[in-house]
Amino acid sequence: MGDVDDHEDMTESMREVMSLDGDVDKLATYYARWADEYDDDVASHGYGLPEMMVQTLQRAIGEVRPDSPAYTRSPNVLDAGCGTGLVGAALHAAGWSTIDGVDLSHEMADNAAVRGIYRSVRGGVDLTVPPTDDLRHSAPIVTVGGVFTVGHVPPEALEQMAELVEPGGILVVSTRRAYHEETDFHAARERLESSGRLHQLVHLPDAPYTMDSTGDYWAWQTMGSGLT
Ligand SMILES: C[S@@+](CC[C@H](N)C(=O)[O-])C[C@H]1O[C@@H](n2cnc3c(N)ncnc32)[C@H](O)[C@@H]1O
């Protein structure tokens, strides 16, 4: 792991969760234990991610054609990997009013629901496998904040995230610095871009993420019916 992730300010929980190698059972168990402390732990570590996700989305909306479903009406947002709802809270504060959340962890999702800002929240959703019919192409805007991080989902899951978005909609993703340095995230994204499934709208490199690490922020438009 790179220097940024060896920073002494990182909490023990952050360190441990990044060592779980993307094992969904271990991640679910870990987040079940961490759920009630998560907000205090990340908030005390200068969590810039939620605000950056909103800024990335706002820039992306400025880039899409007016016939995009993310542009032409008050769009609903699916917050994938919503955790306890910190990204949802930032979206809500910025004016988005119809937000659904899904997450692997029931306990994290339950805490998101308590905020009272999500229209619906569902735990037990594994974002590394093809989405179920009710989630596939289900939202014009999908946010995935803090999920493409060390020990969580593989870069190939970007394809599953894209499947959540309505054709012509917007996918917003963060990548922790150590993650996009150490994985083949760029290869995964370039495959989707060169095949025409994702059209890159925004890339903000080395932006605020946590106190101990920067991150990159990405937004794409999903292309056409059936993502062709
Ligand atoms: C670092 S937290 C980020 C949560 C929230 N988006 C935020 O920014 O505070 C990572 C979240 O990803 C979820 N997660 C990890 N692996 C997942 C998977 N395979 N499918 C769905 N969610 C997953 C965890 O349960 C956790 O809530």
PDB file of C-alpha atoms and ligand atoms in Angstrom:
ATOM      1  CA  MET A   1       0.000   0.000   0.000  1.00  0.00           C
ATOM      2  CA  GLY A   2       1.308   3.474  -0.844  1.00  0.00           C
ATOM      3  CA  ASP A   3       2.526   6.124   1.558  1.00  0.00           C
ATOM      4  CA  VAL A   4      -0.770   7.986   1.515  1.00  0.00           C
ATOM      5  CA  ASP A   5      -2.493   4.993   3.066  1.00  0.00           C
ATOM      6  CA  ASP A   6       0.137   4.496   5.739  1.00  0.00           C
ATOM      7  CA  HIS A   7      -0.688   7.926   7.151  1.00  0.00           C
ATOM      8  CA  GLU A   8      -0.806   7.841  10.925  1.00  0.00           C
ATOM      9  CA  ASP A   9      -4.126   9.735  10.981  1.00  0.00           C
ATOM     10  CA  MET A  10      -6.022   6.848   9.430  1.00  0.00           C
ATOM     11  CA  THR A  11      -8.223   5.099  12.001  1.00  0.00           C
ATOM     12  CA  GLU A  12      -7.720   1.441  12.820  1.00  0.00           C
ATOM     13  CA  SER A  13     -11.101   0.699  11.200  1.00  0.00           C
ATOM     14  CA  MET A  14     -10.082   2.355   7.935  1.00  0.00           C
ATOM     15  CA  ARG A  15      -6.846   0.409   7.907  1.00  0.00           C
ATOM     16  CA  GLU A  16      -8.542  -2.907   8.642  1.00  0.00           C
ATOM     17  CA  VAL A  17     -11.377  -2.546   6.142  1.00  0.00           C
ATOM     18  CA  MET A  18      -8.909  -1.893   3.336  1.00  0.00           C
ATOM     19  CA  SER A  19      -7.227  -5.233   4.013  1.00  0.00           C
ATOM     20  CA  LEU A  20     -10.299  -7.370   3.281  1.00  0.00           C
ATOM     21  CA  ASP A  21      -9.414  -8.065  -0.368  1.00  0.00           C
ATOM     22  CA  GLY A  22     -12.915  -7.469  -1.694  1.00  0.00           C
ATOM     23  CA  ASP A  23     -14.353 -10.490   0.134  1.00  0.00           C
ATOM     24  CA  VAL A  24     -18.055  -9.578   0.315  1.00  0.00           C
ATOM     25  CA  ASP A  25     -18.767 -11.699   3.397  1.00  0.00           C
ATOM     26  CA  LYS A  26     -15.872 -10.169   5.308  1.00  0.00           C
ATOM     27  CA  LEU A  27     -16.822  -6.672   4.137  1.00  0.00           C
ATOM     28  CA  ALA A  28     -20.450  -7.168   5.200  1.00  0.00           C
ATOM     29  CA  THR A  29     -19.358  -8.449   8.610  1.00  0.00           C
ATOM     30  CA  TYR A  30     -16.854  -5.659   9.038  1.00  0.00           C
ATOM     31  CA  TYR A  31     -19.269  -2.883   8.078  1.00  0.00           C
ATOM     32  CA  ALA A  32     -21.967  -4.392  10.346  1.00  0.00           C
ATOM     33  CA  ARG A  33     -19.609  -3.763  13.274  1.00  0.00           C
ATOM     34  CA  TRP A  34     -18.396  -0.379  12.034  1.00  0.00           C
ATOM     35  CA  ALA A  35     -21.778   1.093  11.044  1.00  0.00           C
ATOM     36  CA  ASP A  36     -22.485   2.997  14.265  1.00  0.00           C
ATOM     37  CA  GLU A  37     -18.972   4.474  14.517  1.00  0.00           C
ATOM     38  CA  TYR A  38     -18.463   5.094  10.787  1.00  0.00           C
ATOM     39  CA  ASP A  39     -19.695   8.675  10.628  1.00  0.00           C
ATOM     40  CA  ASP A  40     -17.585   9.828  13.576  1.00  0.00           C
ATOM     41  CA  ASP A  41     -14.537   8.012  12.215  1.00  0.00           C
ATOM     42  CA  VAL A  42     -14.694   9.446   8.704  1.00  0.00           C
ATOM     43  CA  ALA A  43     -15.969  12.884   9.728  1.00  0.00           C
ATOM     44  CA  SER A  44     -12.993  13.254  12.071  1.00  0.00           C
ATOM     45  CA  HIS A  45     -10.774  12.494   9.087  1.00  0.00           C
ATOM     46  CA  GLY A  46     -11.725  15.417   6.887  1.00  0.00           C
ATOM     47  CA  TYR A  47     -14.092  13.517   4.610  1.00  0.00           C
ATOM     48  CA  GLY A  48     -14.181  15.703   1.486  1.00  0.00           C
ATOM     49  CA  LEU A  49     -15.657  12.983  -0.711  1.00  0.00           C
ATOM     50  CA  PRO A  50     -19.394  13.730  -0.404  1.00  0.00           C
ATOM     51  CA  GLU A  51     -18.982  17.361  -1.455  1.00  0.00           C
ATOM     52  CA  MET A  52     -16.674  16.363  -4.322  1.00  0.00           C
ATOM     53  CA  MET A  53     -19.240  13.828  -5.561  1.00  0.00           C
ATOM     54  CA  VAL A  54     -21.818  16.627  -5.738  1.00  0.00           C
ATOM     55  CA  GLN A  55     -19.401  18.969  -7.519  1.00  0.00           C
ATOM     56  CA  THR A  56     -18.537  16.247 -10.037  1.00  0.00           C
ATOM     57  CA  LEU A  57     -22.206  15.573 -10.701  1.00  0.00           C
ATOM     58  CA  GLN A  58     -22.950  19.272 -11.160  1.00  0.00           C
ATOM     59  CA  ARG A  59     -20.125  19.590 -13.681  1.00  0.00           C
ATOM     60  CA  ALA A  60     -21.296  16.473 -15.503  1.00  0.00           C
ATOM     61  CA  ILE A  61     -24.839  17.788 -15.851  1.00  0.00           C
ATOM     62  CA  GLY A  62     -23.351  20.883 -17.461  1.00  0.00           C
ATOM     63  CA  GLU A  63     -21.662  18.628 -20.033  1.00  0.00           C
ATOM     64  CA  VAL A  64     -24.515  16.367 -21.150  1.00  0.00           C
ATOM     65  CA  ARG A  65     -26.855  17.030 -24.029  1.00  0.00           C
ATOM     66  CA  PRO A  66     -30.260  18.473 -23.091  1.00  0.00           C
ATOM     67  CA  ASP A  67     -31.933  15.204 -24.122  1.00  0.00           C
ATOM     68  CA  SER A  68     -30.136  13.295 -21.358  1.00  0.00           C
ATOM     69  CA  PRO A  69     -32.540  11.939 -18.724  1.00  0.00           C
ATOM     70  CA  ALA A  70     -30.200  13.489 -16.154  1.00  0.00           C
ATOM     71  CA  TYR A  71     -30.747  16.943 -17.679  1.00  0.00           C
ATOM     72  CA  THR A  72     -34.311  17.250 -18.838  1.00  0.00           C
ATOM     73  CA  ARG A  73     -36.290  16.655 -15.646  1.00  0.00           C
ATOM     74  CA  SER A  74     -35.801  16.586 -11.894  1.00  0.00           C
ATOM     75  CA  PRO A  75     -33.759  13.411 -11.891  1.00  0.00           C
ATOM     76  CA  ASN A  76     -33.793  10.739  -9.253  1.00  0.00           C
ATOM     77  CA  VAL A  77     -30.433   9.552  -7.994  1.00  0.00           C
ATOM     78  CA  LEU A  78     -29.375   6.027  -7.058  1.00  0.00           C
ATOM     79  CA  ASP A  79     -26.612   6.211  -4.447  1.00  0.00           C
ATOM     80  CA  ALA A  80     -24.855   2.864  -4.919  1.00  0.00           C
ATOM     81  CA  GLY A  81     -22.724   1.874  -1.930  1.00  0.00           C
ATOM     82  CA  CYS A  82     -24.613   4.492   0.060  1.00  0.00           C
ATOM     83  CA  GLY A  83     -23.160   3.373   3.383  1.00  0.00           C
ATOM     84  CA  THR A  84     -24.618   5.509   6.169  1.00  0.00           C
ATOM     85  CA  GLY A  85     -25.786   8.129   3.687  1.00  0.00           C
ATOM     86  CA  LEU A  86     -23.060  10.777   3.733  1.00  0.00           C
ATOM     87  CA  VAL A  87     -23.175  11.217  -0.064  1.00  0.00           C
ATOM     88  CA  GLY A  88     -26.973  11.243   0.043  1.00  0.00           C
ATOM     89  CA  ALA A  89     -26.851  13.977   2.692  1.00  0.00           C
ATOM     90  CA  ALA A  90     -24.585  16.108   0.489  1.00  0.00           C
ATOM     91  CA  LEU A  91     -26.843  15.539  -2.534  1.00  0.00           C
ATOM     92  CA  HIS A  92     -29.891  16.437  -0.478  1.00  0.00           C
ATOM     93  CA  ALA A  93     -28.243  19.611   0.823  1.00  0.00           C
ATOM     94  CA  ALA A  94     -27.474  20.562  -2.795  1.00  0.00           C
ATOM     95  CA  GLY A  95     -31.130  20.193  -3.812  1.00  0.00           C
ATOM     96  CA  TRP A  96     -31.624  16.629  -4.998  1.00  0.00           C
ATOM     97  CA  SER A  97     -34.820  15.395  -3.401  1.00  0.00           C
ATOM     98  CA  THR A  98     -35.405  11.902  -4.794  1.00  0.00           C
ATOM     99  CA  ILE A  99     -32.552   9.662  -3.714  1.00  0.00           C
ATOM    100  CA  ASP A 100     -32.521   5.879  -3.383  1.00  0.00           C
ATOM    101  CA  GLY A 101     -29.690   3.998  -1.734  1.00  0.00           C
ATOM    102  CA  VAL A 102     -28.322   0.467  -1.990  1.00  0.00           C
ATOM    103  CA  ASP A 103     -25.438  -1.123  -0.122  1.00  0.00           C
ATOM    104  CA  LEU A 104     -23.961  -4.502   0.689  1.00  0.00           C
ATOM    105  CA  SER A 105     -24.288  -3.855   4.409  1.00  0.00           C
ATOM    106  CA  HIS A 106     -27.753  -3.940   5.985  1.00  0.00           C
ATOM    107  CA  GLU A 107     -26.476  -2.095   9.038  1.00  0.00           C
ATOM    108  CA  MET A 108     -24.896   0.754   7.035  1.00  0.00           C
ATOM    109  CA  ALA A 109     -28.061   1.005   4.918  1.00  0.00           C
ATOM    110  CA  ASP A 110     -30.252   1.063   8.041  1.00  0.00           C
ATOM    111  CA  ASN A 111     -28.276   4.057   9.297  1.00  0.00           C
ATOM    112  CA  ALA A 112     -28.729   5.787   5.938  1.00  0.00           C
ATOM    113  CA  ALA A 113     -32.492   5.231   6.203  1.00  0.00           C
ATOM    114  CA  VAL A 114     -32.551   6.877   9.626  1.00  0.00           C
ATOM    115  CA  ARG A 115     -31.451  10.161   8.029  1.00  0.00           C
ATOM    116  CA  GLY A 116     -34.909  10.433   6.462  1.00  0.00           C
ATOM    117  CA  ILE A 117     -33.590  11.853   3.204  1.00  0.00           C
ATOM    118  CA  TYR A 118     -33.658   8.691   1.035  1.00  0.00           C
ATOM    119  CA  ARG A 119     -36.840   7.662  -0.749  1.00  0.00           C
ATOM    120  CA  SER A 120     -35.770   4.045  -0.263  1.00  0.00           C
ATOM    121  CA  VAL A 121     -32.730   2.249   1.085  1.00  0.00           C
ATOM    122  CA  ARG A 122     -31.842  -1.382   0.586  1.00  0.00           C
ATOM    123  CA  GLY A 123     -29.067  -3.468   2.128  1.00  0.00           C
ATOM    124  CA  GLY A 124     -27.805  -6.825   0.871  1.00  0.00           C
ATOM    125  CA  VAL A 125     -27.035  -5.545  -2.644  1.00  0.00           C
ATOM    126  CA  ASP A 126     -23.710  -6.772  -4.041  1.00  0.00           C
ATOM    127  CA  LEU A 127     -22.533  -4.300  -6.676  1.00  0.00           C
ATOM    128  CA  THR A 128     -19.920  -6.666  -8.076  1.00  0.00           C
ATOM    129  CA  VAL A 129     -22.495  -8.908  -9.754  1.00  0.00           C
ATOM    130  CA  PRO A 130     -24.925  -8.019 -12.572  1.00  0.00           C
ATOM    131  CA  PRO A 131     -27.806  -5.960 -11.166  1.00  0.00           C
ATOM    132  CA  THR A 132     -31.226  -7.455 -10.637  1.00  0.00           C
ATOM    133  CA  ASP A 133     -33.924  -6.387 -13.120  1.00  0.00           C
ATOM    134  CA  ASP A 134     -35.411  -3.798 -10.770  1.00  0.00           C
ATOM    135  CA  LEU A 135     -32.047  -2.031 -10.407  1.00  0.00           C
ATOM    136  CA  ARG A 136     -30.820  -2.381 -13.989  1.00  0.00           C
ATOM    137  CA  HIS A 137     -31.085   0.962 -15.858  1.00  0.00           C
ATOM    138  CA  SER A 138     -33.115   2.208 -12.889  1.00  0.00           C
ATOM    139  CA  ALA A 139     -31.849   5.785 -12.450  1.00  0.00           C
ATOM    140  CA  PRO A 140     -30.723   8.668 -14.675  1.00  0.00           C
ATOM    141  CA  ILE A 141     -27.987   9.464 -12.141  1.00  0.00           C
ATOM    142  CA  VAL A 142     -25.961   6.917 -10.178  1.00  0.00           C
ATOM    143  CA  THR A 143     -23.364   7.915  -7.592  1.00  0.00           C
ATOM    144  CA  VAL A 144     -20.728   5.470  -6.326  1.00  0.00           C
ATOM    145  CA  GLY A 145     -18.686   7.184  -3.620  1.00  0.00           C
ATOM    146  CA  GLY A 146     -16.012   5.483  -1.542  1.00  0.00           C
ATOM    147  CA  VAL A 147     -16.603   2.050  -3.062  1.00  0.00           C
ATOM    148  CA  PHE A 148     -13.731   1.888  -5.580  1.00  0.00           C
ATOM    149  CA  THR A 149     -11.263   1.842  -2.725  1.00  0.00           C
ATOM    150  CA  VAL A 150      -8.616  -0.539  -1.514  1.00  0.00           C
ATOM    151  CA  GLY A 151      -9.999  -3.930  -0.413  1.00  0.00           C
ATOM    152  CA  HIS A 152     -13.543  -3.276  -1.660  1.00  0.00           C
ATOM    153  CA  VAL A 153     -14.722  -3.853  -5.260  1.00  0.00           C
ATOM    154  CA  PRO A 154     -12.603  -4.807  -8.284  1.00  0.00           C
ATOM    155  CA  PRO A 155     -12.220  -2.347 -11.205  1.00  0.00           C
ATOM    156  CA  GLU A 156     -14.333  -4.644 -13.405  1.00  0.00           C
ATOM    157  CA  ALA A 157     -17.332  -3.751 -11.210  1.00  0.00           C
ATOM    158  CA  LEU A 158     -17.435  -0.459 -13.108  1.00  0.00           C
ATOM    159  CA  GLU A 159     -19.361  -2.365 -15.772  1.00  0.00           C
ATOM    160  CA  GLN A 160     -21.993  -3.444 -13.229  1.00  0.00           C
ATOM    161  CA  MET A 161     -22.293   0.151 -11.985  1.00  0.00           C
ATOM    162  CA  ALA A 162     -22.829   1.354 -15.566  1.00  0.00           C
ATOM    163  CA  GLU A 163     -25.666  -1.150 -15.895  1.00  0.00           C
ATOM    164  CA  LEU A 164     -27.528   0.630 -13.102  1.00  0.00           C
ATOM    165  CA  VAL A 165     -27.772   3.848 -15.130  1.00  0.00           C
ATOM    166  CA  GLU A 166     -30.528   4.679 -17.600  1.00  0.00           C
ATOM    167  CA  PRO A 167     -29.203   4.951 -21.164  1.00  0.00           C
ATOM    168  CA  GLY A 168     -27.940   8.497 -21.628  1.00  0.00           C
ATOM    169  CA  GLY A 169     -27.692   9.047 -17.876  1.00  0.00           C
ATOM    170  CA  ILE A 170     -24.743   9.899 -15.668  1.00  0.00           C
ATOM    171  CA  LEU A 171     -22.474   7.701 -13.557  1.00  0.00           C
ATOM    172  CA  VAL A 172     -20.318   9.467 -10.924  1.00  0.00           C
ATOM    173  CA  VAL A 173     -17.508   7.512  -9.264  1.00  0.00           C
ATOM    174  CA  SER A 174     -14.676   8.220  -6.836  1.00  0.00           C
ATOM    175  CA  THR A 175     -11.394   6.319  -6.755  1.00  0.00           C
ATOM    176  CA  ARG A 176      -9.069   6.520  -3.790  1.00  0.00           C
ATOM    177  CA  ARG A 177      -5.550   7.416  -4.887  1.00  0.00           C
ATOM    178  CA  ALA A 178      -3.947   4.138  -3.791  1.00  0.00           C
ATOM    179  CA  TYR A 179      -6.761   2.253  -5.551  1.00  0.00           C
ATOM    180  CA  HIS A 180      -6.290   3.721  -8.997  1.00  0.00           C
ATOM    181  CA  GLU A 181      -2.522   3.509  -8.555  1.00  0.00           C
ATOM    182  CA  GLU A 182      -2.503  -0.138  -7.523  1.00  0.00           C
ATOM    183  CA  THR A 183      -5.308  -1.703  -9.547  1.00  0.00           C
ATOM    184  CA  ASP A 184      -6.057  -1.863 -13.262  1.00  0.00           C
ATOM    185  CA  PHE A 185      -8.928   0.617 -12.874  1.00  0.00           C
ATOM    186  CA  HIS A 186      -7.679   2.609 -15.860  1.00  0.00           C
ATOM    187  CA  ALA A 187      -7.764  -0.467 -18.076  1.00  0.00           C
ATOM    188  CA  ALA A 188     -11.302  -1.275 -16.957  1.00  0.00           C
ATOM    189  CA  ARG A 189     -12.520   2.255 -17.623  1.00  0.00           C
ATOM    190  CA  GLU A 190     -10.695   2.508 -20.961  1.00  0.00           C
ATOM    191  CA  ARG A 191     -12.341  -0.734 -22.117  1.00  0.00           C
ATOM    192  CA  LEU A 192     -15.783   0.699 -21.401  1.00  0.00           C
ATOM    193  CA  GLU A 193     -14.881   4.038 -22.977  1.00  0.00           C
ATOM    194  CA  SER A 194     -13.369   2.600 -26.139  1.00  0.00           C
ATOM    195  CA  SER A 195     -16.321   0.265 -26.652  1.00  0.00           C
ATOM    196  CA  GLY A 196     -18.608   3.305 -26.493  1.00  0.00           C
ATOM    197  CA  ARG A 197     -20.492   2.174 -23.401  1.00  0.00           C
ATOM    198  CA  LEU A 198     -19.217   5.099 -21.332  1.00  0.00           C
ATOM    199  CA  HIS A 199     -18.426   8.571 -22.561  1.00  0.00           C
ATOM    200  CA  GLN A 200     -16.190  10.451 -20.141  1.00  0.00           C
ATOM    201  CA  LEU A 201     -17.600  13.830 -19.092  1.00  0.00           C
ATOM    202  CA  VAL A 202     -15.472  14.786 -16.093  1.00  0.00           C
ATOM    203  CA  HIS A 203     -12.216  13.691 -14.491  1.00  0.00           C
ATOM    204  CA  LEU A 204     -10.992  15.582 -11.428  1.00  0.00           C
ATOM    205  CA  PRO A 205      -7.601  14.179 -10.392  1.00  0.00           C
ATOM    206  CA  ASP A 206      -6.016  14.373  -6.933  1.00  0.00           C
ATOM    207  CA  ALA A 207      -8.974  16.101  -5.339  1.00  0.00           C
ATOM    208  CA  PRO A 208     -10.002  16.156  -1.655  1.00  0.00           C
ATOM    209  CA  TYR A 209     -11.055  12.719  -0.417  1.00  0.00           C
ATOM    210  CA  THR A 210      -9.985  11.976   3.162  1.00  0.00           C
ATOM    211  CA  MET A 211      -7.447  13.754   5.319  1.00  0.00           C
ATOM    212  CA  ASP A 212      -4.908  11.007   4.579  1.00  0.00           C
ATOM    213  CA  SER A 213      -5.502  10.578   0.855  1.00  0.00           C
ATOM    214  CA  THR A 214      -6.592  12.395  -2.239  1.00  0.00           C
ATOM    215  CA  GLY A 215      -8.900  10.784  -4.755  1.00  0.00           C
ATOM    216  CA  ASP A 216      -9.982  11.096  -8.349  1.00  0.00           C
ATOM    217  CA  TYR A 217     -13.563  11.830  -9.363  1.00  0.00           C
ATOM    218  CA  TRP A 218     -15.070  10.642 -12.608  1.00  0.00           C
ATOM    219  CA  ALA A 219     -18.335  11.142 -14.430  1.00  0.00           C
ATOM    220  CA  TRP A 220     -19.514   9.391 -17.584  1.00  0.00           C
ATOM    221  CA  GLN A 221     -22.595   9.428 -19.716  1.00  0.00           C
ATOM    222  CA  THR A 222     -23.898   5.981 -20.539  1.00  0.00           C
ATOM    223  CA  MET A 223     -24.473   5.687 -24.220  1.00  0.00           C
ATOM    224  CA  GLY A 224     -27.710   5.008 -26.047  1.00  0.00           C
ATOM    225  CA  SER A 225     -30.313   2.354 -25.667  1.00  0.00           C
ATOM    226  CA  GLY A 226     -28.702  -0.833 -24.398  1.00  0.00           C
ATOM    227  CA  LEU A 227     -25.501   1.170 -23.833  1.00  0.00           C
ATOM    228  CA  THR A 228     -24.457   0.770 -27.448  1.00  0.00           C
TER     229      THR A 228
HETATM  230  C1  LIG B   1     -16.110   3.593   2.555  1.00  0.00           C
HETATM  231  S1  LIG B   1     -17.809   3.168   2.571  1.00  0.00           S
HETATM  232  C2  LIG B   1     -18.540   4.511   1.625  1.00  0.00           C
HETATM  233  C3  LIG B   1     -19.974   4.713   2.005  1.00  0.00           C
HETATM  234  C4  LIG B   1     -20.590   6.025   1.519  1.00  0.00           C
HETATM  235  N1  LIG B   1     -20.757   6.064   0.100  1.00  0.00           N
HETATM  236  C5  LIG B   1     -19.745   7.178   1.991  1.00  0.00           C
HETATM  237  O1  LIG B   1     -19.145   7.857   1.139  1.00  0.00           O
HETATM  238  O2  LIG B   1     -19.667   7.403   3.206  1.00  0.00           O
HETATM  239  C6  LIG B   1     -17.880   1.823   1.422  1.00  0.00           C
HETATM  240  C7  LIG B   1     -19.264   1.199   1.316  1.00  0.00           C
HETATM  241  O3  LIG B   1     -19.213   0.252   0.239  1.00  0.00           O
HETATM  242  C8  LIG B   1     -20.013  -0.846   0.608  1.00  0.00           C
HETATM  243  N2  LIG B   1     -19.582  -2.003  -0.178  1.00  0.00           N
HETATM  244  C9  LIG B   1     -18.408  -2.661  -0.131  1.00  0.00           C
HETATM  245  N3  LIG B   1     -18.391  -3.669  -1.011  1.00  0.00           N
HETATM  246  C10 LIG B   1     -19.590  -3.643  -1.639  1.00  0.00           C
HETATM  247  C11 LIG B   1     -20.210  -4.451  -2.644  1.00  0.00           C
HETATM  248  N4  LIG B   1     -19.567  -5.506  -3.195  1.00  0.00           N
HETATM  249  N5  LIG B   1     -21.465  -4.156  -3.024  1.00  0.00           N
HETATM  250  C12 LIG B   1     -22.133  -3.107  -2.462  1.00  0.00           C
HETATM  251  N6  LIG B   1     -21.611  -2.305  -1.513  1.00  0.00           N
HETATM  252  C13 LIG B   1     -20.359  -2.584  -1.098  1.00  0.00           C
HETATM  253  C14 LIG B   1     -19.778  -1.003   2.104  1.00  0.00           C
HETATM  254  O4  LIG B   1     -20.796  -1.754   2.723  1.00  0.00           O
HETATM  255  C15 LIG B   1     -19.721   0.453   2.551  1.00  0.00           C
HETATM  256  O5  LIG B   1     -20.970   0.926   2.976  1.00  0.00           O
END
